[in-house]
Coordinates of C-alpha atoms and ligand atoms in Angstrom, one line a residue:
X1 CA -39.8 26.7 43.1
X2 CA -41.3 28.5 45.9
X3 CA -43.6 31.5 44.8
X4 CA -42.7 34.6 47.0
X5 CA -45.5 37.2 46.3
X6 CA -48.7 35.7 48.7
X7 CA -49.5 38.9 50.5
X8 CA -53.2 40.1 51.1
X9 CA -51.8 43.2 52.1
X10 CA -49.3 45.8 52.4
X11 CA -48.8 45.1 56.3
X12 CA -48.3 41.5 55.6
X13 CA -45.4 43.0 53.2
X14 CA -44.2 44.9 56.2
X15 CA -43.4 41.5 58.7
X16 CA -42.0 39.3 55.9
X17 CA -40.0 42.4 55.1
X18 CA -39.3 42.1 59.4
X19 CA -39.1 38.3 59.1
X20 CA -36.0 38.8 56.7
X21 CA -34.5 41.2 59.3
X22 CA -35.2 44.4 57.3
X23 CA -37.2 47.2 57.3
X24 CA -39.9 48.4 54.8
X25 CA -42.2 51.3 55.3
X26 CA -45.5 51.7 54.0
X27 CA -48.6 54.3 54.3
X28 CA -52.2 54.4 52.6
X29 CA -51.6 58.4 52.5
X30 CA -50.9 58.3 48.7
X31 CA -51.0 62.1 49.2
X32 CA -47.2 62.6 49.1
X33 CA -47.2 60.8 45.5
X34 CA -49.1 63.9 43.8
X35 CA -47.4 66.8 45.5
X36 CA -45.6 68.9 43.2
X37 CA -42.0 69.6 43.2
X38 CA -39.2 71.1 41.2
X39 CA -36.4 70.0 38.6
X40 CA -33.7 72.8 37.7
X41 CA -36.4 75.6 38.6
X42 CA -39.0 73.3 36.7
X43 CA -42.1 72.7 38.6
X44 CA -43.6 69.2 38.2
X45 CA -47.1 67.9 38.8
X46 CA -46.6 64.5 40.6
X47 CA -43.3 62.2 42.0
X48 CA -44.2 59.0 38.9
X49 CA -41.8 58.4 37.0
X50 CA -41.9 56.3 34.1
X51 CA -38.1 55.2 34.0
X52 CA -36.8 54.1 30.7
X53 CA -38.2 51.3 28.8
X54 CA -36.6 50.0 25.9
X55 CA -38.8 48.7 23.4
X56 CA -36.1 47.6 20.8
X57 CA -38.9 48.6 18.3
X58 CA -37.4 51.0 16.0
X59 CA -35.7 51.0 12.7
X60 CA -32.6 49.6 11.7
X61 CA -31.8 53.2 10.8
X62 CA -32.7 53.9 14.6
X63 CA -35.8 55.8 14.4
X64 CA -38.9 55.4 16.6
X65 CA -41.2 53.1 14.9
X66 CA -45.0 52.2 15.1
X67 CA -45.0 50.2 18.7
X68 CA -42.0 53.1 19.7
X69 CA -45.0 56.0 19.3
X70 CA -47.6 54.1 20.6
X71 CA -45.6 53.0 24.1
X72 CA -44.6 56.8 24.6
X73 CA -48.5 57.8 23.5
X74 CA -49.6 55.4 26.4
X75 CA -47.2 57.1 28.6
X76 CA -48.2 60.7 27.8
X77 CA -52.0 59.7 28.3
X78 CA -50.9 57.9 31.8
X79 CA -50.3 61.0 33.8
X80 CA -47.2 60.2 35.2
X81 CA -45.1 63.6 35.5
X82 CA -41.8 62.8 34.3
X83 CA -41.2 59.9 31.2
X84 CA -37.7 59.2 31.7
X85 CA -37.3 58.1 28.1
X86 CA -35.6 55.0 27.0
X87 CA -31.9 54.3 26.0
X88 CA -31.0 56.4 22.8
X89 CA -27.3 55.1 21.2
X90 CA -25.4 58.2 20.6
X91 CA -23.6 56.1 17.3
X92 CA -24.3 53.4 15.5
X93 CA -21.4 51.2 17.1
X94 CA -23.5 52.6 20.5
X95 CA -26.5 50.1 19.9
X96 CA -27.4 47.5 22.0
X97 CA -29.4 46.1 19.3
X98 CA -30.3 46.5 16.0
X99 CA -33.3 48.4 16.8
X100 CA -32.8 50.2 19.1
X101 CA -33.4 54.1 19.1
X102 CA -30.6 56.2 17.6
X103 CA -30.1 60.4 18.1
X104 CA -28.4 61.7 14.7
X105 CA -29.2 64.1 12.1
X106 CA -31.5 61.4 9.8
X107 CA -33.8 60.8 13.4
X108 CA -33.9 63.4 14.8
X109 CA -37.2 64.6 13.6
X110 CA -38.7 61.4 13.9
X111 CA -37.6 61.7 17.6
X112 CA -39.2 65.3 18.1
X113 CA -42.0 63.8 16.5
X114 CA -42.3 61.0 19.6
X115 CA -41.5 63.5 22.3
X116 CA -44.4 65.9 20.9
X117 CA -46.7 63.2 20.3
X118 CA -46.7 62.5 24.3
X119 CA -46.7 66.0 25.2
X120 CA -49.8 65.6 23.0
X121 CA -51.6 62.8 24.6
X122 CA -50.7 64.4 28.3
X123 CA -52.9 67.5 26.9
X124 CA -55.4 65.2 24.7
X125 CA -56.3 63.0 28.3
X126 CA -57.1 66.4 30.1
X127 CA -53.7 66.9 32.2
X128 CA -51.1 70.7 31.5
X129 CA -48.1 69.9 30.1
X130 CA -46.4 72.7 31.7
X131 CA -45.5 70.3 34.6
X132 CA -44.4 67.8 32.3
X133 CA -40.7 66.6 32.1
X134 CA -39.4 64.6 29.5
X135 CA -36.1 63.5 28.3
X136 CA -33.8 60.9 26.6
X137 CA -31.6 58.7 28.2
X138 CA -27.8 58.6 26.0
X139 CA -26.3 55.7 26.1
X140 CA -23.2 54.1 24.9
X141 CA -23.1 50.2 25.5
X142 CA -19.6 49.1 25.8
X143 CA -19.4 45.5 26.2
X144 CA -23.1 45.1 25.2
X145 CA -22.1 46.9 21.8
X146 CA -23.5 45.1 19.0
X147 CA -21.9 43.1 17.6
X148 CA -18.9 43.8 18.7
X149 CA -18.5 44.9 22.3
X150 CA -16.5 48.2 23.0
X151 CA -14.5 47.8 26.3
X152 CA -13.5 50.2 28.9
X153 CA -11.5 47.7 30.7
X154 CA -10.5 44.0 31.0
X155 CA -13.1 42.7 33.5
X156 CA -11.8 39.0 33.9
X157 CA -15.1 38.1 35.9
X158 CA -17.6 39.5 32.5
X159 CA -15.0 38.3 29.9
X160 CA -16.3 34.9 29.4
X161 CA -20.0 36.1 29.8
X162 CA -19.5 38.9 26.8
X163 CA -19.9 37.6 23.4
X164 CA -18.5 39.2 20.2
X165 CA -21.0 38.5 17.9
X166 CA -18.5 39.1 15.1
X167 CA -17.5 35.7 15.8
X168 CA -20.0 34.3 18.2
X169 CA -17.5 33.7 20.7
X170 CA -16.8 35.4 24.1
X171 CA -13.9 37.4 24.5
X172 CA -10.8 37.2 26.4
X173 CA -8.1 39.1 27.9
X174 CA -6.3 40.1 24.4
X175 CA -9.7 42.2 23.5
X176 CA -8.8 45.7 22.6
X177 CA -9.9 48.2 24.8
X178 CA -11.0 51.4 23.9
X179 CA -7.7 53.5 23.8
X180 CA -7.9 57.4 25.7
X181 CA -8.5 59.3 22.2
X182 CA -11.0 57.0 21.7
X183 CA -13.1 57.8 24.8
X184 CA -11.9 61.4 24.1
X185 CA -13.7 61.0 21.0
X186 CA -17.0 59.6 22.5
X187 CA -16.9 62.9 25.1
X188 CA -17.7 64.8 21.4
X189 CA -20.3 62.0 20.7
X190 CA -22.3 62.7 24.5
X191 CA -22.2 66.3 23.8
X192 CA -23.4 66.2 20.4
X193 CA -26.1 64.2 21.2
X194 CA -27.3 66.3 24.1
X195 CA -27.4 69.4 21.3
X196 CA -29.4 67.3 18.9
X197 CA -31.7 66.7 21.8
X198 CA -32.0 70.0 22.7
X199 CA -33.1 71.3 19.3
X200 CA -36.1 68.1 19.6
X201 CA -37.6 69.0 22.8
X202 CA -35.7 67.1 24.8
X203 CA -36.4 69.0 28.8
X204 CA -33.7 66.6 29.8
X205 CA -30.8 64.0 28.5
X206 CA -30.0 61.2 31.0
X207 CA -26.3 60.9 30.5
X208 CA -26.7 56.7 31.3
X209 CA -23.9 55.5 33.9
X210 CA -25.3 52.6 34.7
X211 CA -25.9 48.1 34.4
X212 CA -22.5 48.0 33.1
X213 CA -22.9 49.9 30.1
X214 CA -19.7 51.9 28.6
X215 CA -20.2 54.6 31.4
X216 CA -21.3 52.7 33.9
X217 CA -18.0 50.1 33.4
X218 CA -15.8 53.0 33.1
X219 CA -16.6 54.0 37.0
X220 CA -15.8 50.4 37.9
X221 CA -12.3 50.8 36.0
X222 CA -9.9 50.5 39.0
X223 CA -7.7 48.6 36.7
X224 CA -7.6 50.2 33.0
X225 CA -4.2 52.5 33.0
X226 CA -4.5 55.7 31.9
X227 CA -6.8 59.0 31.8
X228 CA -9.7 57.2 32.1
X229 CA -8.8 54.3 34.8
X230 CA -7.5 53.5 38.4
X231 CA -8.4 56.6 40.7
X232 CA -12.0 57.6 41.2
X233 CA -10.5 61.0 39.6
X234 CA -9.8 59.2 36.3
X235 CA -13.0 56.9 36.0
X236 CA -15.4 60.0 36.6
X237 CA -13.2 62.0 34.6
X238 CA -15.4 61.6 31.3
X239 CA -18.5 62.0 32.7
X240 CA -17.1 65.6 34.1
X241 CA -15.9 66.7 31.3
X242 CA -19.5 65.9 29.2
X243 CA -21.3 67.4 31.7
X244 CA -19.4 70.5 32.1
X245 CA -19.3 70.8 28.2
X246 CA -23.2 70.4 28.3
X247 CA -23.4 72.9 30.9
X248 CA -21.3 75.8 28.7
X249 CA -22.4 74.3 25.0
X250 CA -26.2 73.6 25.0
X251 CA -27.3 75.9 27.9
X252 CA -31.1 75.7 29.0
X253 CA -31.2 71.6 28.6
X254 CA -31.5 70.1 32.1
X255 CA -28.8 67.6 32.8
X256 CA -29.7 64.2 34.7
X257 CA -27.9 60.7 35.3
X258 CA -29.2 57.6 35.6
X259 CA -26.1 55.7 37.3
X260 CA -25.3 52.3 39.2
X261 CA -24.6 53.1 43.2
X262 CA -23.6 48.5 43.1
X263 CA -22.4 46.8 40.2
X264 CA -22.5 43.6 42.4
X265 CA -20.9 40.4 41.4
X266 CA -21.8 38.4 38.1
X267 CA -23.7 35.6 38.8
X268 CA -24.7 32.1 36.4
X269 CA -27.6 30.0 37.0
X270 CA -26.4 26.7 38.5
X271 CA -28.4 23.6 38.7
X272 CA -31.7 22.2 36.9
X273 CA -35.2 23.1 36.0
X274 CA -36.7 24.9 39.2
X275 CA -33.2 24.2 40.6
X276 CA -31.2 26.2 37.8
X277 CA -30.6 29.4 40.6
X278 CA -27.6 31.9 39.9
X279 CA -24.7 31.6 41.9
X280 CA -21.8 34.3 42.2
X281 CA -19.0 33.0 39.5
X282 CA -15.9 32.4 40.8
X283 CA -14.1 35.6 41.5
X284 CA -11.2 36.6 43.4
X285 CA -11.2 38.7 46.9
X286 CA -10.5 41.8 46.6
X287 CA -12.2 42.3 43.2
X288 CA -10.5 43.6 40.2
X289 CA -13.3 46.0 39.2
X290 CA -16.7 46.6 40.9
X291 CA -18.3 49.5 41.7
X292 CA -20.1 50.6 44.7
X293 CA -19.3 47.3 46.2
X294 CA -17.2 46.0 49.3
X295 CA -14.6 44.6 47.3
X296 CA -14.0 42.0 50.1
X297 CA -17.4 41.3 50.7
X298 CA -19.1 41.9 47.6
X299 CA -22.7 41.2 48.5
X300 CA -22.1 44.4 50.5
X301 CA -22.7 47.8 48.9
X302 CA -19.9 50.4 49.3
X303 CA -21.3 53.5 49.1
X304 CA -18.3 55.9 49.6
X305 CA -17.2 56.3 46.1
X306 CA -21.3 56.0 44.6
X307 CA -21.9 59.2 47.0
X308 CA -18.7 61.1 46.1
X309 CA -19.9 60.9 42.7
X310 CA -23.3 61.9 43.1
X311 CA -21.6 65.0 44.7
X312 CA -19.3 65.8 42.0
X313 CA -22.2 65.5 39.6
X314 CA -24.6 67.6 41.1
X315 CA -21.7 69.9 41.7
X316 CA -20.8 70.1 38.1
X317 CA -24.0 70.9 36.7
X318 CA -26.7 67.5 37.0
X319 CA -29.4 68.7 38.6
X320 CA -31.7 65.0 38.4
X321 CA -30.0 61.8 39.4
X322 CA -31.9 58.2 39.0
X323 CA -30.5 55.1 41.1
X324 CA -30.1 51.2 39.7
X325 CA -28.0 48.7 40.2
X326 CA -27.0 45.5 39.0
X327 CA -26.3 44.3 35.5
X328 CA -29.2 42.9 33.5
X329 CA -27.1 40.5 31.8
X330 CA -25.0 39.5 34.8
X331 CA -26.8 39.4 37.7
X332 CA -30.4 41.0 36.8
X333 CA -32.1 39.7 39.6
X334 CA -30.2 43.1 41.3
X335 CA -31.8 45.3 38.7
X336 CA -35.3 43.6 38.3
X337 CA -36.5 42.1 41.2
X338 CA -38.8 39.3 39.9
X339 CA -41.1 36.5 40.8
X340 CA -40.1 34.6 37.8
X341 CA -37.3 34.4 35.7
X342 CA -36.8 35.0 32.1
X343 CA -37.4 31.1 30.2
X344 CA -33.6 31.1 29.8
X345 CA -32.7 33.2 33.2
X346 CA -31.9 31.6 36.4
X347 CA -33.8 31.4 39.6
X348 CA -33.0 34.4 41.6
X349 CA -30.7 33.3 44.8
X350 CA -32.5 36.1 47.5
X351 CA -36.2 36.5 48.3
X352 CA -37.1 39.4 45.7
X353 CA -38.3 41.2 49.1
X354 CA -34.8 42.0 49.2
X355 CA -33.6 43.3 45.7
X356 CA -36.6 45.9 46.7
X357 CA -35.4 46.8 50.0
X358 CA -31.6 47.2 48.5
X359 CA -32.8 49.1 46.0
X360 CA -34.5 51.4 48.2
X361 CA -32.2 51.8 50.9
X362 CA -29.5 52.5 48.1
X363 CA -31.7 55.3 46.7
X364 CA -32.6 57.0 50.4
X365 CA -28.3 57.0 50.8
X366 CA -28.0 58.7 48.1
X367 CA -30.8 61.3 48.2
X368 CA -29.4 61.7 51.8
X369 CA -25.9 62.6 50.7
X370 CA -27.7 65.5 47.9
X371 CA -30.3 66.7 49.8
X372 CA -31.3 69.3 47.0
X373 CA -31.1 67.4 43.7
X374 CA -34.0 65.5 42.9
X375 CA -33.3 61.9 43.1
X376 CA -35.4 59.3 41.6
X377 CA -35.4 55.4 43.0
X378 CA -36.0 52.0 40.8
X379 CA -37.2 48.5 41.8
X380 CA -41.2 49.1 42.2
X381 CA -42.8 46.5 40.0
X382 CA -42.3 43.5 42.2
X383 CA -44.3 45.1 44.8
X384 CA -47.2 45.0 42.8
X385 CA -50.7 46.1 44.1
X386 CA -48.8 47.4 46.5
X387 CA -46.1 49.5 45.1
X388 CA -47.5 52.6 45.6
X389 CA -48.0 52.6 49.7
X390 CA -44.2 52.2 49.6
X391 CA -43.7 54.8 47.4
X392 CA -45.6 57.3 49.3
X393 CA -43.8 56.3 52.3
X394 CA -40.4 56.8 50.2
X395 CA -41.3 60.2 49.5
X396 CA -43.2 61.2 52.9
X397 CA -39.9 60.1 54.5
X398 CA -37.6 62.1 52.2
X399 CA -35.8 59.0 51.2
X400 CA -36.8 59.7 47.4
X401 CA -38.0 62.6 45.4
X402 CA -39.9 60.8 42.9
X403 CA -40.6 56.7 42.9
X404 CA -39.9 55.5 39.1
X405 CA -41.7 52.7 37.8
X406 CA -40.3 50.3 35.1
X407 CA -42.2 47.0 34.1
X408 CA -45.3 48.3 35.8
X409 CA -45.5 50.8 32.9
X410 CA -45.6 48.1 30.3
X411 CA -48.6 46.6 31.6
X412 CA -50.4 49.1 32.8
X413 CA -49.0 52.9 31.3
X414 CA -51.8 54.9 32.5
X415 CA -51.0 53.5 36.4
X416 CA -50.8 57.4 37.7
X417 CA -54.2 58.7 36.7
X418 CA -55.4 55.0 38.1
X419 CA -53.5 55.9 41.5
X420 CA -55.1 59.5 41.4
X421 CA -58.6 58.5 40.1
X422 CA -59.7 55.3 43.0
X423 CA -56.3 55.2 45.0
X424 CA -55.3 52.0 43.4
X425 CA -53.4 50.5 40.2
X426 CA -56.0 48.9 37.8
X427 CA -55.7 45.0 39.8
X428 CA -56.4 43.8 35.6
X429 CA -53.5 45.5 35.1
X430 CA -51.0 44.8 37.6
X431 CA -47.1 43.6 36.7
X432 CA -46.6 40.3 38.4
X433 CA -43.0 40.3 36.8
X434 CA -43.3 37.2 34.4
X435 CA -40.6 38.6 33.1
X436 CA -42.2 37.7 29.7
X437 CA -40.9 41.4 28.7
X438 CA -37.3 40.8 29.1
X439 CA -37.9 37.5 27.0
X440 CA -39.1 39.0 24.2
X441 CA -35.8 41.7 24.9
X442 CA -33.6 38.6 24.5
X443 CA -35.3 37.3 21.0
X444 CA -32.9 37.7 18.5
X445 CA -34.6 35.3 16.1
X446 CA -36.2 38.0 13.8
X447 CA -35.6 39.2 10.4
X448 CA -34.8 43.0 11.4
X449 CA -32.6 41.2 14.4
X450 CA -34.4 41.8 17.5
X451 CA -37.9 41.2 18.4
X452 CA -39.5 44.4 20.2
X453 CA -40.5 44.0 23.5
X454 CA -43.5 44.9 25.6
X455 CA -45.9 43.2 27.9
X456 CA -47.8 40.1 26.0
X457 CA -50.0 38.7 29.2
X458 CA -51.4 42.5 30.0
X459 CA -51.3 44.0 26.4
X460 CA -51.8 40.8 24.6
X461 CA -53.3 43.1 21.3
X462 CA -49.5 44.8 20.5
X463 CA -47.5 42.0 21.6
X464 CA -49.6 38.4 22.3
X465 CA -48.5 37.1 18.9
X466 CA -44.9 38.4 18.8
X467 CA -45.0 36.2 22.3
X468 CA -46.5 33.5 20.7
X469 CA -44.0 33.3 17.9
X470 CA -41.3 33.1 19.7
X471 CA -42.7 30.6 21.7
X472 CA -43.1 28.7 18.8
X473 CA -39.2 29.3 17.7
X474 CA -37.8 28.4 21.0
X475 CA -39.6 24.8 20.8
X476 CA -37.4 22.1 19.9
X477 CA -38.0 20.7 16.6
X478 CA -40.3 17.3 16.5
X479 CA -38.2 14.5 15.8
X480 CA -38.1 12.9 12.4
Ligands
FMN1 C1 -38.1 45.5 28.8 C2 -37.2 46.4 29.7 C3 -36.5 47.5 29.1 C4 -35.7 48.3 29.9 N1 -35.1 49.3 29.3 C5 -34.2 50.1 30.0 C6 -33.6 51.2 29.4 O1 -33.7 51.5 28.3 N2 -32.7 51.9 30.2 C7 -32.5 51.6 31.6 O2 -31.8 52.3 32.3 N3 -33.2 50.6 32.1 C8 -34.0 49.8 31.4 N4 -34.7 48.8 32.0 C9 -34.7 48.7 33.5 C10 -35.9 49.4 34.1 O3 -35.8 50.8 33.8 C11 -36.0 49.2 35.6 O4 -34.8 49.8 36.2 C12 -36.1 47.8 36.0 O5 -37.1 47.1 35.3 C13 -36.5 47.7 37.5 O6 -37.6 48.5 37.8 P1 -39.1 47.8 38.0 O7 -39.0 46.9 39.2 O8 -40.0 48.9 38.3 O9 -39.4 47.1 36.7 C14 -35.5 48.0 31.2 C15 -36.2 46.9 31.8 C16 -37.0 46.1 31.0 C17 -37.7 44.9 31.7
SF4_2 S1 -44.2 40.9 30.7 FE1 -45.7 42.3 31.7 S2 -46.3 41.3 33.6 FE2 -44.4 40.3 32.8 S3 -42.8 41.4 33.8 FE3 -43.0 42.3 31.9 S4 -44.4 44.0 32.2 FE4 -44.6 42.7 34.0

């Protein structure tokens, strides 16, 4: 399988970005990166964001545990201004998996204890923290509930691709959905979770709308009847309510939103060894239910309803939005672009040149339409040594307000003070998007139920023999 990444330089990134008949801007002026700016009022030191990293490494009872404080120590010592922190469930039937991080009563200290312990290593490596923002980003997974999904709507395209792991089988259209009092219910859950994470030290919560979790299926629920389905009214109707009742109950916490602007289609590998590349499924024109994309044409974003809604947020009270698209189960090669594939992931179908430039182009629309609020974009790490000339030319250009990196911080967590110190990432360092990270995310084979997940070829000392093991389970037994 062709290998995409062979550029000596950022200009070379520039004409195969023309070659494929788009446009990517670069400068070496990192300059713009460490300008400070403002959140709600807040000033803050420099546009890196570390977006939000699971590590599903905490307890079973949802706590941060010994690899949870040491990613978000590494992150407070890295000198990025803003540590968008990871996916928190806000209930136990929330999870995605069995460890990952859970805001309640029993971890909430444990939590504050995270949150202060990078505020510590921001001061401990020589930086204020005064310019610091960090936050929590809620989330309720829906579908990707373990184990059993939780379902906004009947999406006959993800149906056979959600399993209930209840009974190991994927669902069908007779799944229950969540009923109106239900999702009623879960608007107390949001808002009790932003208190809780208030009283910790949370700056910000993310309230997460996005890769098809509950929130993020909810916008793309043209066809659940209903409060909370069919017009745009209805499917933004719960994230309104939470975050005018955030606004009025738990006053001083900044409000942000990490949401989807194009769901896309779900796609399935197709084919053999380097040939196993994912294909859209089979799907119907007009789709059922998609969000921020042409429903006639889906590899198209549709922006209209994506931009209404960063409106309507920013109106009610969000004052820091974060763009992604894509579904990381369905089509991840939208959310992630990578140069190679999970072991069990297919092929991506586009040159990963372009996942970037949708991404970013996605972002600039929708910083255009809310000129004032902060907006943060996604979809860095493929670009590697040479992330941060387009990320300077992002936020020279006005197109973002701060770039947010994902895999990148796994590998190399201290990438801003690298960027400030010799105008470079560490090149030892460097994400090259093996992808070996979301492996390890997709190991279920371990006796708490999830392996946690990290960055074995870059920091082989926390997570080189977790890789290893589960290299070692995923090999066929010898024959007898
Ligand atoms: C191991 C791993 C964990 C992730 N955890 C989260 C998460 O908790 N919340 C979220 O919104 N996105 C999560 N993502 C997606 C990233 O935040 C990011 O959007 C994606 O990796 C693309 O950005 P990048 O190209 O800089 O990696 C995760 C991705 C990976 C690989
Ligand atoms: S395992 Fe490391 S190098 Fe590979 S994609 Fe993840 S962060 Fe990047």
């Amino acid at each position: 399988m062709a290998r995409y990444f062979k550029y000596k330089s950022a200009d070379d990134l520039v004409q195969d970005a023309a070659r494929l008949g788009s446009e990517l801007s670069v400068q070496d002026n990192l300059a713009p990166l460490f300008e400070p700016t403002t959140v709600a009022g807040r000033r803050v030191g420099n546009r890196l964001l570390i977006q939000p990293m699971e590590g599903c490494d905490g307890t079973l009872d949802g706590a941060p545990a010994e690899l949870t404080y040491r990613r978000y120590l590494r992150f407070g010592a890295g000198g990025a201004k803003v540590i968008w922190g990871e996916a928190t469930a806000i209930t136990p039937e929330a999870r995605a998996n069995t460890r990952q991080l859970w805001i309640a009563p029993q971890t909430a200290a444990a939590l504050g204890r995270m949150l202060d312990g990078a505020r510590q290593a921001h001061r401990d490596a020589g930086y204020e923290t005064d310019d610091l923002l960090i936050g929590l980003q809620l989330t309720h997974s829906g579908r990707y509930s373990v184990p059993r999904p939780w379902l906004a709507t009947h999406d006959p395209l993800l149906a056979p691709l959600t399993f209930d792991k209840t009974t190991g089988k994927p669902i069908d259209g007779t799944y229950p959905l969540l009923s109106d009092d239900d999702l009623q219910r879960i608007e107390d859950q949001y808002v009790a979770a932003a208190r809780l994470a208030h009283q910790i030290g949370c700056d910000f919560v993310d309230l997460k709308q996005c890769h098809r979790y509950l929130l993020s299926e909810l916008l793309a629920a043209r066809n659940r009847p209903g409060r909370y389905g069919g017009s745009f009214e209805n499917r933004t109707r719960l994230i309104l309510n939470v975050v005018q009742r955030i606004r009025q109950e738990v006053p001083g916490l900044i409000i942000a939103s990490r949401f989807n602007a194009y769901d896309g289609v779900p796609h399935r590998g197709v084919g053999q060894g380097d040939d196993f590349v994912g294909r859209p499924v089979p799907h119907q024109l007009p789709l059922e239910c998609a969000w921020g994309t042409d429903l006639h044409e889906p590899a198209r974003e549709q922006l209209d309803e994506p931009i209404a809604l960063a409106r309507a947020l920013v109106a009610a009270g969000v004052s820091f939005l974060n763009v992604t698209l894509g579904n990381p189960y369905s089509n991840p090669h939208f959310v992630r672009p990578a140069e190679f594939p999970p072991v069990d992931g297919y092929h991506a179908p586009e040159h990963p040149l372009l996942g970037v430039l949708r991404h970013f182009r996605i972002a600039a629309a929708i910083q255009q339409a809310v000129p004032g609020t902060p907006v943060a974009g996604s979809g860095y790490s493929w670009l590697q040594d040479f992330a941060p000339q387009a990320a300077a030319a992002n936020v020279a250009g006005g197109r973002i307000t701060f770039a947010g990196f994902g895999r990148a911080t796994l590998s190399h967590p201290d990438f801003a003070r690298s960027l400030a110190e010799t105008g470079q990432f560490n090149r030892k360092l460097v994400c090259r998007t093996f992808s070996y990270c979301t492996g390890l995310m997709r190991a279920k084979d371990h006796p708490l139920g999830q392996y946690p997940t990290g960055c074995p070829p870059f920091d082989k000392e926390a997570y080189g023999d977790l890789w290893k093991e589960v290299e070692q389970k995923r090999k066929p037994a010898p024959p007898r």
